[in-house]
mmCIF file of C-alpha atoms and ligand atoms in Angstrom:
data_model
loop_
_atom_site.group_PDB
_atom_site.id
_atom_site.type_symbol
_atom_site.label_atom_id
_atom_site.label_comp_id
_atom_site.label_asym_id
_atom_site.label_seq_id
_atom_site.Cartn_x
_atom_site.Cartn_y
_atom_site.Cartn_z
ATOM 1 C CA UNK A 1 -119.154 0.540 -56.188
ATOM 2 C CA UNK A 2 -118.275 -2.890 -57.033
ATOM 3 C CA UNK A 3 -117.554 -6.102 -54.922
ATOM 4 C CA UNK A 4 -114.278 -7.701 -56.540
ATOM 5 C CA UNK A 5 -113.009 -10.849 -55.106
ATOM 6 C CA UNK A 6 -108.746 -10.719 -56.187
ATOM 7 C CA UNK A 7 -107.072 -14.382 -55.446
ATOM 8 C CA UNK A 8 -103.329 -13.844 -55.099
ATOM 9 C CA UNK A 9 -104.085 -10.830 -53.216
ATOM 10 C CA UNK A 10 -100.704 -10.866 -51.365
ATOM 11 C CA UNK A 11 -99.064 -10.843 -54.117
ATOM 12 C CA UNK A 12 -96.924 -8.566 -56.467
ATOM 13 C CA UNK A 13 -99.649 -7.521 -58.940
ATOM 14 C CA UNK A 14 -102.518 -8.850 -56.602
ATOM 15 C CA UNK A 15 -101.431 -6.108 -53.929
ATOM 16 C CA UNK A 16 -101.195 -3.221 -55.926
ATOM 17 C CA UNK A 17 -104.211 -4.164 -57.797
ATOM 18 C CA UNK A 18 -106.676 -4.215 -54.327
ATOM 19 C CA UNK A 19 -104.794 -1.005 -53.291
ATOM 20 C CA UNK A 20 -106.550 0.398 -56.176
ATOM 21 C CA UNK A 21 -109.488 -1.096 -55.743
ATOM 22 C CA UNK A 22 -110.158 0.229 -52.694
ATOM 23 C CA UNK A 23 -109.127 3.496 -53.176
ATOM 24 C CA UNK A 24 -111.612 3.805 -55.585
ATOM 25 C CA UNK A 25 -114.627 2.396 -52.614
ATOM 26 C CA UNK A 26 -114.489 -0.988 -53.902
ATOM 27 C CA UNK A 27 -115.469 -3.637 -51.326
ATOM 28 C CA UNK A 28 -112.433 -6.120 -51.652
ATOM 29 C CA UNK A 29 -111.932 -9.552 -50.483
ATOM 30 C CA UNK A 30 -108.485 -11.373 -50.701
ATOM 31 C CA UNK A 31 -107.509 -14.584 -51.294
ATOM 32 C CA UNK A 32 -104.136 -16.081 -50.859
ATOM 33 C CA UNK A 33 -102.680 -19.192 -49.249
ATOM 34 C CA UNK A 34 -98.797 -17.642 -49.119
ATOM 35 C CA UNK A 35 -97.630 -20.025 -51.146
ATOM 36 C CA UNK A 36 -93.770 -20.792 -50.116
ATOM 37 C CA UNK A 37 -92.336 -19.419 -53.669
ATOM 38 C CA UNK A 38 -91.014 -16.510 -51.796
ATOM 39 C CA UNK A 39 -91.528 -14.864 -48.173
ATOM 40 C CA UNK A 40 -94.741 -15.049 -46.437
ATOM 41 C CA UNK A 41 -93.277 -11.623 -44.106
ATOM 42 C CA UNK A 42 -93.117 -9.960 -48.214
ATOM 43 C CA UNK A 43 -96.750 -10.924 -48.802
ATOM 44 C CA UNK A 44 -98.042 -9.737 -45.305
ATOM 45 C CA UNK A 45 -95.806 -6.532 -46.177
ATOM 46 C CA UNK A 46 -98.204 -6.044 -49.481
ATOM 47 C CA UNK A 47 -101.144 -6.376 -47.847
ATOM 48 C CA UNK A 48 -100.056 -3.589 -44.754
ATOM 49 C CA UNK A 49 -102.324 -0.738 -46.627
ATOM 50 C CA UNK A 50 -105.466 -2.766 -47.331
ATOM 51 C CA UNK A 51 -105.483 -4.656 -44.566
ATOM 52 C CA UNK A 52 -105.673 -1.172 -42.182
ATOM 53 C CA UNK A 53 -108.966 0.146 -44.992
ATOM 54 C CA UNK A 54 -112.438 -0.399 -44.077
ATOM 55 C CA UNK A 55 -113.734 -1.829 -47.721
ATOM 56 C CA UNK A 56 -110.993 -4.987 -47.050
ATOM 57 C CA UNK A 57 -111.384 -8.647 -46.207
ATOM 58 C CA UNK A 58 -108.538 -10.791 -46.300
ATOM 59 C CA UNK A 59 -108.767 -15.168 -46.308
ATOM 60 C CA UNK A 60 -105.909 -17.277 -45.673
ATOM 61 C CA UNK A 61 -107.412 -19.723 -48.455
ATOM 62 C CA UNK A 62 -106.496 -22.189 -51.011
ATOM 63 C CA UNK A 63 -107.917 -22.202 -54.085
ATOM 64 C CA UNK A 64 -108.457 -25.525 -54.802
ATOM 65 C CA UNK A 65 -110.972 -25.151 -51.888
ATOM 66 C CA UNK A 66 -114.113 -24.575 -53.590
ATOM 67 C CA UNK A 67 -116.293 -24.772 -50.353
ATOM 68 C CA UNK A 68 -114.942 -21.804 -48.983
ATOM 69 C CA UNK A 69 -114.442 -19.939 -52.276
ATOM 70 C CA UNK A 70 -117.762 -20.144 -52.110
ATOM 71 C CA UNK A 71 -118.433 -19.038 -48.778
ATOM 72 C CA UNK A 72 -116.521 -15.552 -49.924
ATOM 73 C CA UNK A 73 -118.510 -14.960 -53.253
ATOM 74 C CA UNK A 74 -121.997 -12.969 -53.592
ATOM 75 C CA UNK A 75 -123.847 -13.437 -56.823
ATOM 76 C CA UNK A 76 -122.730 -9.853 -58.119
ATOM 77 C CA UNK A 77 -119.059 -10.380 -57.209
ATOM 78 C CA UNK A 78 -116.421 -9.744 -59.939
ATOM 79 C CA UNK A 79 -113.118 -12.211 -59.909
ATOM 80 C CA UNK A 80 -109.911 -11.324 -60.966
ATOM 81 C CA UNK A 81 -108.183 -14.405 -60.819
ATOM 82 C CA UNK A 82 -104.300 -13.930 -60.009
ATOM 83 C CA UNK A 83 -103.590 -16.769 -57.770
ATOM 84 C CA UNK A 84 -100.725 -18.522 -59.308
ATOM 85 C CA UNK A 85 -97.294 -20.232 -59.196
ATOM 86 C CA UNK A 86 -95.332 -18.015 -61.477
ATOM 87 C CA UNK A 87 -92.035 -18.109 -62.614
ATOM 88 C CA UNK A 88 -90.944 -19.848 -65.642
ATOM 89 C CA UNK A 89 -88.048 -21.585 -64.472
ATOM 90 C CA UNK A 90 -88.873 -23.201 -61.119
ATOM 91 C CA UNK A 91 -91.382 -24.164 -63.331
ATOM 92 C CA UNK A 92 -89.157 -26.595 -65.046
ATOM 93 C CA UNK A 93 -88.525 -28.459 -61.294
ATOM 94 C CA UNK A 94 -92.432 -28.559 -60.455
ATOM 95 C CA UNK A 95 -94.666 -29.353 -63.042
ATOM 96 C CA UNK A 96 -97.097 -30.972 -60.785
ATOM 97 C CA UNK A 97 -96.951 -28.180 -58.415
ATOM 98 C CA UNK A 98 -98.007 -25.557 -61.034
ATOM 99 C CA UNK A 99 -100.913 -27.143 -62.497
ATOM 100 C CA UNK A 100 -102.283 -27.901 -59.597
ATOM 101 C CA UNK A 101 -102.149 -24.295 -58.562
ATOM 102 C CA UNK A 102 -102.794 -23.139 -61.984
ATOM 103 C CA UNK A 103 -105.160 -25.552 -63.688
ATOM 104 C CA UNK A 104 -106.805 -27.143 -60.936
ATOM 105 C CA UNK A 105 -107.227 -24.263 -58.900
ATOM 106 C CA UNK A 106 -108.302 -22.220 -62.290
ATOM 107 C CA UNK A 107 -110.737 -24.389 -62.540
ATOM 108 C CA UNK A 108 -112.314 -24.487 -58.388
ATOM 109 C CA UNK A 109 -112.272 -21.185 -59.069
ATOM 110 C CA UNK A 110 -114.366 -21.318 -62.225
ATOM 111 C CA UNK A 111 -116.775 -23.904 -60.161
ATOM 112 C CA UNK A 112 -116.992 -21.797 -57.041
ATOM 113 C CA UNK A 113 -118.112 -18.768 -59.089
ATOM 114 C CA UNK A 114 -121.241 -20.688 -61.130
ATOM 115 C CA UNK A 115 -121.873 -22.375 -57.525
ATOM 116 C CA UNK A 116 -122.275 -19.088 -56.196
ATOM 117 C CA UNK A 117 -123.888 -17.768 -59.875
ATOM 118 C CA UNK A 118 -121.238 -15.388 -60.268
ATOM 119 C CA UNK A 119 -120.349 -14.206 -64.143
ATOM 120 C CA UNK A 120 -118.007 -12.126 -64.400
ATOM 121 C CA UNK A 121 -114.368 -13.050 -64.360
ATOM 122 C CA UNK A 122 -111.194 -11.530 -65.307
ATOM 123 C CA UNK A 123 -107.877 -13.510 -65.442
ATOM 124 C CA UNK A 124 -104.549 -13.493 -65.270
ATOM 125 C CA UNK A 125 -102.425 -14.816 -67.728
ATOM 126 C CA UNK A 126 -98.957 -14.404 -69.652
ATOM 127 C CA UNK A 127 -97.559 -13.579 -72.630
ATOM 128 C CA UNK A 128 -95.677 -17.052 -72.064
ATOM 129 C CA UNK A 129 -98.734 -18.402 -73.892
ATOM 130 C CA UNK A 130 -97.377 -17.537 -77.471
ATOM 131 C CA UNK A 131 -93.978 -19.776 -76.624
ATOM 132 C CA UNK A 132 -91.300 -19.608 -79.231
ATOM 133 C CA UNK A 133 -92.886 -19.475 -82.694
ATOM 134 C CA UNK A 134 -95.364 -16.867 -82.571
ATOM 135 C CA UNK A 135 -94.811 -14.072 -85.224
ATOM 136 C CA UNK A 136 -94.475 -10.457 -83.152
ATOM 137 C CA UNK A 137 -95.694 -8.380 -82.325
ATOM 138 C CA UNK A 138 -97.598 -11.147 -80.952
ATOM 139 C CA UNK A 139 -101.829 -11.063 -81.323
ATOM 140 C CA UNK A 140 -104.165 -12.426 -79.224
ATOM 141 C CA UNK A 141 -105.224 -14.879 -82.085
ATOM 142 C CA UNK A 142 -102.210 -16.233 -82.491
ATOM 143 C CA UNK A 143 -103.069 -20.445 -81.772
ATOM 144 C CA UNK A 144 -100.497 -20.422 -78.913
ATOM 145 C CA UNK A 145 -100.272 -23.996 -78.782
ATOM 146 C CA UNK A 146 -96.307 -24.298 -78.440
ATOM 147 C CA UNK A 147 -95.416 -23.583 -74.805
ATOM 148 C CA UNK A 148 -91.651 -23.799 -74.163
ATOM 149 C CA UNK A 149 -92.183 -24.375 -69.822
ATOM 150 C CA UNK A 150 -94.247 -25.953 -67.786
ATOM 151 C CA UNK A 151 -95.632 -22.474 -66.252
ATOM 152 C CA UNK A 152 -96.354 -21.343 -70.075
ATOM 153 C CA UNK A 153 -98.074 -24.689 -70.928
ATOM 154 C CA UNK A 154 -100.464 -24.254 -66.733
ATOM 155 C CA UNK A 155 -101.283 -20.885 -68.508
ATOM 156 C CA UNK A 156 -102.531 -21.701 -71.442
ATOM 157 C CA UNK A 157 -104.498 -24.612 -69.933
ATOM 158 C CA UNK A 158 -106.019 -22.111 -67.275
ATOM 159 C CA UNK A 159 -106.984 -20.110 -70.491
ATOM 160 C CA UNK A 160 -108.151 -23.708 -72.173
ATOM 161 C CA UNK A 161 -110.100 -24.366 -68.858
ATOM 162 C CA UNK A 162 -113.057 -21.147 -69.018
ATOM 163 C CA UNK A 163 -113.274 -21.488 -72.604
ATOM 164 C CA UNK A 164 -114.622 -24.529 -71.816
ATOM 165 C CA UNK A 165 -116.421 -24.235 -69.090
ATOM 166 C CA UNK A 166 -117.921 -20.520 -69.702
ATOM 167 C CA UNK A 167 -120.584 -21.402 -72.261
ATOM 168 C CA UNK A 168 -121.842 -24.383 -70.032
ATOM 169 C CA UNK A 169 -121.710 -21.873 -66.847
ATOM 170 C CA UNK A 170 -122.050 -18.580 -68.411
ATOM 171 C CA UNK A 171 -119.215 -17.072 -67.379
ATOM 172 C CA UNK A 172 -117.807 -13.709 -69.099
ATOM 173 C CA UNK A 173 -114.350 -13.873 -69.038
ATOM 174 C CA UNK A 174 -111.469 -11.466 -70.029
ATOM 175 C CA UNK A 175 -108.023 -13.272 -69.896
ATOM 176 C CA UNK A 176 -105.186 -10.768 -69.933
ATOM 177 C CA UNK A 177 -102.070 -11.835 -71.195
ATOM 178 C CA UNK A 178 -99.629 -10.033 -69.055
ATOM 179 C CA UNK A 179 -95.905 -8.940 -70.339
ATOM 180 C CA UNK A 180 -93.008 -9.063 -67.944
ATOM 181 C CA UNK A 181 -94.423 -6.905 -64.863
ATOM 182 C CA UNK A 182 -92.461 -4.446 -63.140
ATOM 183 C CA UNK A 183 -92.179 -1.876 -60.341
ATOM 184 C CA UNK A 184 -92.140 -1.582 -56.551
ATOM 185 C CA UNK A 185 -93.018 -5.204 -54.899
ATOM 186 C CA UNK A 186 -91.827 -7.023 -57.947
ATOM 187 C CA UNK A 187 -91.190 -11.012 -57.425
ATOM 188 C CA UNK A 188 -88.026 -11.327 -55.816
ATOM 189 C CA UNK A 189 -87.191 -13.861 -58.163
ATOM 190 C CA UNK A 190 -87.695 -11.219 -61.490
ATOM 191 C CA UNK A 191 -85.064 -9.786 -63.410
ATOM 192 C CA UNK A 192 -84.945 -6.409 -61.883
ATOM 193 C CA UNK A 193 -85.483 -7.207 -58.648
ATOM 194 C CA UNK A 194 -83.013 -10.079 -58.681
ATOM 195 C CA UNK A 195 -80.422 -7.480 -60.830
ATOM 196 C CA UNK A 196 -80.881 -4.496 -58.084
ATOM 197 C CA UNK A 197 -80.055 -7.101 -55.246
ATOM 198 C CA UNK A 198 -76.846 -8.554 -56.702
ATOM 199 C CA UNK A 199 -75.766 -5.178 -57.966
ATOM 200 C CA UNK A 200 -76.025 -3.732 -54.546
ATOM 201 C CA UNK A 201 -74.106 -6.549 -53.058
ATOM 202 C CA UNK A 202 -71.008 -6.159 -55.760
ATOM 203 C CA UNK A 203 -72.144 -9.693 -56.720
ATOM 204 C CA UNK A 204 -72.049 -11.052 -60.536
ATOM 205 C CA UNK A 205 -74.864 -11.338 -62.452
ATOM 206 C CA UNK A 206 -75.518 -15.033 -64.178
ATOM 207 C CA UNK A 207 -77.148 -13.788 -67.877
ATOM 208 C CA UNK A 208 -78.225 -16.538 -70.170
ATOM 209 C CA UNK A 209 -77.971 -16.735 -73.944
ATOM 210 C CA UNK A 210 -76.288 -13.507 -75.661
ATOM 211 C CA UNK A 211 -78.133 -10.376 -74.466
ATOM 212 C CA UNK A 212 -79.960 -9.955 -77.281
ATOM 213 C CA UNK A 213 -83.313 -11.976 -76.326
ATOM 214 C CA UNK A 214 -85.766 -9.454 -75.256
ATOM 215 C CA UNK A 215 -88.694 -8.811 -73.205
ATOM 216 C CA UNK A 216 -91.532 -6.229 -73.308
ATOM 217 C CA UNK A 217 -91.760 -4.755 -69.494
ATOM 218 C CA UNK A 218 -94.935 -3.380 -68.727
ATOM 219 C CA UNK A 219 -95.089 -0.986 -65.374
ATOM 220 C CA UNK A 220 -97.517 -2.479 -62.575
ATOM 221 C CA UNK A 221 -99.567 1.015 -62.881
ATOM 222 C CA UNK A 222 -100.179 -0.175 -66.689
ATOM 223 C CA UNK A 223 -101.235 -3.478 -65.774
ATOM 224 C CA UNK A 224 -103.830 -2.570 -63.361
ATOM 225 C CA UNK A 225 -105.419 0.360 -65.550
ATOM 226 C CA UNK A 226 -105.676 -2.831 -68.222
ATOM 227 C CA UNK A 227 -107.697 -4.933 -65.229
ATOM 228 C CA UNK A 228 -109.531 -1.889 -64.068
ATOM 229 C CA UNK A 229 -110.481 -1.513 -67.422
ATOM 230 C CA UNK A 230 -111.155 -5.391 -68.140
ATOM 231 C CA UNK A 231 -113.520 -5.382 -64.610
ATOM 232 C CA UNK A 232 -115.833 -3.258 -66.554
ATOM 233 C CA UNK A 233 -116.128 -4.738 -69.930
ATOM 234 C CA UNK A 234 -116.732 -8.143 -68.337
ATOM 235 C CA UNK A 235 -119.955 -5.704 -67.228
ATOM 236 C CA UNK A 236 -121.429 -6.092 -70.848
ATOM 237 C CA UNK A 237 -119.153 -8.531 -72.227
ATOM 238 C CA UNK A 238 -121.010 -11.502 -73.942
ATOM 239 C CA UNK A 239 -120.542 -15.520 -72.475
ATOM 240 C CA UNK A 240 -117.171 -16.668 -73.235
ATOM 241 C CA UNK A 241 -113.534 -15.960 -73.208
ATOM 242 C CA UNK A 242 -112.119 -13.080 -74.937
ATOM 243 C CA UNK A 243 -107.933 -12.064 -75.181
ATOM 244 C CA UNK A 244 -106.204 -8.970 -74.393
ATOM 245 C CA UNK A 245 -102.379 -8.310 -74.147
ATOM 246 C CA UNK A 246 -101.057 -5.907 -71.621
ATOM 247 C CA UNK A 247 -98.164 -5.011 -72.392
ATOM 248 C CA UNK A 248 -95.878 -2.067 -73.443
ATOM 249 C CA UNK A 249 -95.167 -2.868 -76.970
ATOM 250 C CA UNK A 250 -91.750 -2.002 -76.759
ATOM 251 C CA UNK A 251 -89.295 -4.651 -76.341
ATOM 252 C CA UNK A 252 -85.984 -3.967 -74.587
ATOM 253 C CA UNK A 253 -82.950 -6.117 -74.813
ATOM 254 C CA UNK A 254 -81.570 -7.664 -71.670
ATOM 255 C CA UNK A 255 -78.609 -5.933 -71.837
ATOM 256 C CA UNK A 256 -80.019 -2.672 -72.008
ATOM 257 C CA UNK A 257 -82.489 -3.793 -69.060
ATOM 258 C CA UNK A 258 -78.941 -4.254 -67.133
ATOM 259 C CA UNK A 259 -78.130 -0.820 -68.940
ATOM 260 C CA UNK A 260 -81.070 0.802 -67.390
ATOM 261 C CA UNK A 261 -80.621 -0.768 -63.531
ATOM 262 C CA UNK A 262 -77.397 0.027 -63.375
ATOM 263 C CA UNK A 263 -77.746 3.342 -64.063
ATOM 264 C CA UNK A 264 -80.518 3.975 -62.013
ATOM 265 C CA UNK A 265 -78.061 2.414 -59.454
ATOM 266 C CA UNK A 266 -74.654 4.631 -60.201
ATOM 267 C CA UNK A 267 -73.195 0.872 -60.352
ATOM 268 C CA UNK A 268 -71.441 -1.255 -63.031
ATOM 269 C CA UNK A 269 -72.387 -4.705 -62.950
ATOM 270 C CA UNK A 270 -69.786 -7.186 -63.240
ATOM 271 C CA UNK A 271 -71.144 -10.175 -65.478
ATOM 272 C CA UNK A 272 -70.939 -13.900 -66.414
ATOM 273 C CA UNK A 273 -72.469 -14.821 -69.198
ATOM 274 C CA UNK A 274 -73.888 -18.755 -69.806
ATOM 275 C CA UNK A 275 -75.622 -20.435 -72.379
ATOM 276 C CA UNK A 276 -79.656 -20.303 -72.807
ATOM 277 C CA UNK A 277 -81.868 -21.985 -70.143
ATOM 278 C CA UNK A 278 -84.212 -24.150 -71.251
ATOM 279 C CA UNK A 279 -88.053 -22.627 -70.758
ATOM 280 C CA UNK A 280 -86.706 -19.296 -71.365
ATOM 281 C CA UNK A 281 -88.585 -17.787 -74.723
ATOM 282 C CA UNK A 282 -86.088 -15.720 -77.054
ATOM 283 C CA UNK A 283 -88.400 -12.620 -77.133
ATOM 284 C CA UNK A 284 -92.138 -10.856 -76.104
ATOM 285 C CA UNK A 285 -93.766 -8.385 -77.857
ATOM 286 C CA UNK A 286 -97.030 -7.397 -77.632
ATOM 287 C CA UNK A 287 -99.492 -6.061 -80.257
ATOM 288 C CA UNK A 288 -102.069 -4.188 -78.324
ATOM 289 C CA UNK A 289 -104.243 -3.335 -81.107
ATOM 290 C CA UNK A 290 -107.036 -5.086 -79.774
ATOM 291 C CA UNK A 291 -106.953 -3.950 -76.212
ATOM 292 C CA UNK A 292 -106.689 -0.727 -77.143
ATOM 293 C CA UNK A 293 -109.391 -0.824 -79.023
ATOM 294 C CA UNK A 294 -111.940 -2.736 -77.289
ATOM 295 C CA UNK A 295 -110.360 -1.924 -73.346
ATOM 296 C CA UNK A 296 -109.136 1.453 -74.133
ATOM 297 C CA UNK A 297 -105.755 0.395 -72.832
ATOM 298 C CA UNK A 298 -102.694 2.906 -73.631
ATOM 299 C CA UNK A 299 -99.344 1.804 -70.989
ATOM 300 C CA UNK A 300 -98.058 5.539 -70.028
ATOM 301 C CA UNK A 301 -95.051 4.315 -68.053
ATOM 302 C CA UNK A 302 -91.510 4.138 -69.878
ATOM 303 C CA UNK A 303 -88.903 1.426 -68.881
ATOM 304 C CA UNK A 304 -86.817 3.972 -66.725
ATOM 305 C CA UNK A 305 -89.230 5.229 -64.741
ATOM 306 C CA UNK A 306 -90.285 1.674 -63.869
ATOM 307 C CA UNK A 307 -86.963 1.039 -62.917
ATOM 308 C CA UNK A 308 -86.562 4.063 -61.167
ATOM 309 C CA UNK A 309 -89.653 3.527 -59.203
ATOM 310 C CA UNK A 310 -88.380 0.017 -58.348
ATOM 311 C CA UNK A 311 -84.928 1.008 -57.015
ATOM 312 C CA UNK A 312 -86.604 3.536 -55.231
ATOM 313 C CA UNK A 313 -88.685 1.343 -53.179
ATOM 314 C CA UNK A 314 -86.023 -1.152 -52.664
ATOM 315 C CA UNK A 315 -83.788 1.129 -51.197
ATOM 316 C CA UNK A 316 -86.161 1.798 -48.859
ATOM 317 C CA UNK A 317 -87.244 -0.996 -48.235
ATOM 318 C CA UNK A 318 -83.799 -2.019 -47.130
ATOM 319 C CA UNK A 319 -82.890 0.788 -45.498
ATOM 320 C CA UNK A 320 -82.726 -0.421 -42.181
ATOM 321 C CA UNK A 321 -79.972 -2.993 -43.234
ATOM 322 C CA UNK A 322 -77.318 -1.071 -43.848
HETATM 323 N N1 NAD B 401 -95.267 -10.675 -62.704
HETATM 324 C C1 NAD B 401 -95.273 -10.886 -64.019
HETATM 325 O O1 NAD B 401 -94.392 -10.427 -64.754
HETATM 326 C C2 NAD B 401 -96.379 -11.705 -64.644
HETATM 327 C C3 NAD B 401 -96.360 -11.860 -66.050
HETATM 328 C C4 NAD B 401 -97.358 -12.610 -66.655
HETATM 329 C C5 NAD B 401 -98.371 -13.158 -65.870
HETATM 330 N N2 NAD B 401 -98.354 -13.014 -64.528
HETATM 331 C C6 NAD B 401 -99.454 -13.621 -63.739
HETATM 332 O O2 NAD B 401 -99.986 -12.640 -62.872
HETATM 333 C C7 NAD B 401 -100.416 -13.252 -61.653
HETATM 334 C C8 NAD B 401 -99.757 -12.546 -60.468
HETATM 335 O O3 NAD B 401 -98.339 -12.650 -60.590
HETATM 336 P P1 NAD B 401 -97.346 -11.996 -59.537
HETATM 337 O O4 NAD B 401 -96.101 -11.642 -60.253
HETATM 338 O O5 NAD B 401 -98.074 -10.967 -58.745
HETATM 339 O O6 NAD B 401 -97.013 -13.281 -58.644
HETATM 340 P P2 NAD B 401 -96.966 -13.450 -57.066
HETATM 341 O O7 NAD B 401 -96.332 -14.778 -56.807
HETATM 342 O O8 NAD B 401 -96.379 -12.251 -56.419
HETATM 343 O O9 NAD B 401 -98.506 -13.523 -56.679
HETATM 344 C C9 NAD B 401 -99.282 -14.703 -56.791
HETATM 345 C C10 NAD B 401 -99.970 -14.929 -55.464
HETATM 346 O O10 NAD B 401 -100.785 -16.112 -55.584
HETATM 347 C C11 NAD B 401 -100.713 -16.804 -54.349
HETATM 348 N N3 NAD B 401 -101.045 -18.210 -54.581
HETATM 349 C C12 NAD B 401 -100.299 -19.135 -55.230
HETATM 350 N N4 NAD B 401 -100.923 -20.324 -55.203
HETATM 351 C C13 NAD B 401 -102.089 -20.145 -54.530
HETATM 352 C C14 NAD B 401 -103.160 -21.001 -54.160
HETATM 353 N N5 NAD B 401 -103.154 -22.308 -54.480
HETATM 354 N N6 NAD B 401 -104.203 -20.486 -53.463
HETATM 355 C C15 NAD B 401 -104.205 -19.165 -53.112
HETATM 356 N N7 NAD B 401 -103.225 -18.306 -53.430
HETATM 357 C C16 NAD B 401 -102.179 -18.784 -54.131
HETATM 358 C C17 NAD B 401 -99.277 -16.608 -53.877
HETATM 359 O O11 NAD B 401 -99.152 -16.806 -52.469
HETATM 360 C C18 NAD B 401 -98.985 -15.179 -54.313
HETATM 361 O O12 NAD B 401 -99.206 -14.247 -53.263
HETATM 362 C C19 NAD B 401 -100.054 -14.726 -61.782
HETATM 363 O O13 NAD B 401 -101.212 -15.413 -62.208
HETATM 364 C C20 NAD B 401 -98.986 -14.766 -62.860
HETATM 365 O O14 NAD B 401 -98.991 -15.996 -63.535
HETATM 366 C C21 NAD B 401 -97.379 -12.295 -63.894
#
């Protein structure tokens, strides 16, 4: 059994992730502050299941707080770190908001755990990292020093932060470079999710640049084997700050991504098309060479399914509505 301590616990990835956790007998404590990017009723909805299991401890916290990071952390607790304002665009209005969440609160956390002389973290980050001029598929030693949004740029610096301040507090860190994240409990604010709704509705969808700029979805189920699997070779895992992608390796073109919802749907979208946004990267692809190698990761979960399993749970979730 292991005690992991997951920040963003309420959220998307952080949810399923200490559902996991503590079906396995983990002891889990969550950290979240609901941060106002979406619904705090969506977060609490996450967090129904774990917060009814015996192995669970949830605190309304802010990571910036170090004090009471503290207070939650034993000596042989694991982080995964997954706290975060995400979302590239909305990056683009709050620059100051995101690295204070990201950076600043990267590094409390990074303080809190050699206060409380814990090693062993595992974090969170994005394939937003490798910006715009990164040959793909993209490796993890690519210098990813070109981010194209303020998010990408908090990411990278969060990265930046443990590599510097592992060797002087002996932290082993694995930072996990997610790729686009689907499935049930997805961001409202994410392309499928955001897709399903205004499908459902009979409302337009607003695509940007000419469908051909593509992203590599990777299904939640995926992402959490990688971090399962990352919790455990932080076990061994020398000082320092190593890379792995999770991803899916297969990009998919946004307009077969509309392709795919709509079928899973029955619908046909009805679409306006408008020139690219700024922050937006034209493509993500990972190369999972290394975290396949060293992690053992293989993603088993194709894009339909994903989508399936998403549509699935939104109708549900909604049922009540109509
Ligand atoms: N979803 C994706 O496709 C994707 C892709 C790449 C990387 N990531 C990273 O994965 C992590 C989880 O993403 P997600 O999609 O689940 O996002 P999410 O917004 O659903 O979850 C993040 C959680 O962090 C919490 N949070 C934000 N600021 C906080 C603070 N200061 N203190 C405490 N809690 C705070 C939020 O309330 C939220 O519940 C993030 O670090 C994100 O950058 C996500």
């Amino acid at each position: 059994m292991t005690r992991v301590l997951v920040t963003g616990a309420a959220g998307f990835i952080g949810s399923h992730l200490v559902d996991v956790l503590l079906a396995r007998g983990d002891d889990v404590v969550g950290i979240d502050n609901f941060d106002a990017f979406y619904a705090r009723s969506v977060k609490e909805a996450n967090l129904e299941g774990a917060m009814a299991a015996p192995g669970f401890e949830f605190r309304e916290i802010d990571i910036v707080d170090v004090g009471s990071l503290v207070e939650s952390l034993t000596p042989d607790t694991v982080i995964v770190h997954l706290a975060a304002k995400a979302g590239v665009r909305p990056s683009l209005e709050d620059p100051i908001g995101y690295v204070r969440a990201n950076v600043t609160g990267t590094a409390a956390l990074a303080e809190a755990a050699h206060r409380a002389g814990v090693t062993r973290l595992v974090f969170g980050s994005s394939s937003s990292v490798y910006g715009d001029d990164t040959k793909a598929p993209f490796s993890e030693d690519a210098v990813a020093i070109h981010p194209v949004s303020p998010y990408a740029a908090t990411k990278r610096s969060g990265e930046l932060m443990l590599e510097a301040l592992a060797p002087i507090w002996n932290l082993r860190c694995a930072a996990l470079r997610f790729f686009t994240v689907i499935g049930p409990r997805q961001r409202p604010d994410l392309a499928v999710h955001k897709f399903t709704r205004l499908m459902l509705a009979g409302e337009p969808l607003t695509l940007f640049g000419d469908g051909t700029q593509s992203r590599d979805y990777t299904y939640w189920e995926d992402i959490v084997d990688g971090v399962l699997r990352a919790i455990r070779w932080t076990e061994d895992a020398p000082v320092g700050v190593e890379y792995f992608n999770l991803g899916d390796a297969r990009p998919v073109p946004l307009t077969e991504l509309v392709d795919t919802i709509a079928a899973a749907l029955g619908t046909t979208p009805i679409i306006e098309w408008h020139p690219m946004q700024p922050g937006d990267v034209q493509h993500t692809f990972a190369d999972l060479t290394k975290s396949n190698q060293v992690l053992g990761y293989q993603p088993t979960t194709a894009l339909a399914e994903g989508v399936q399993n998403f549509v699935q749970w939104y109708r549900d979730i909604h049922d009540h509505e109509r």
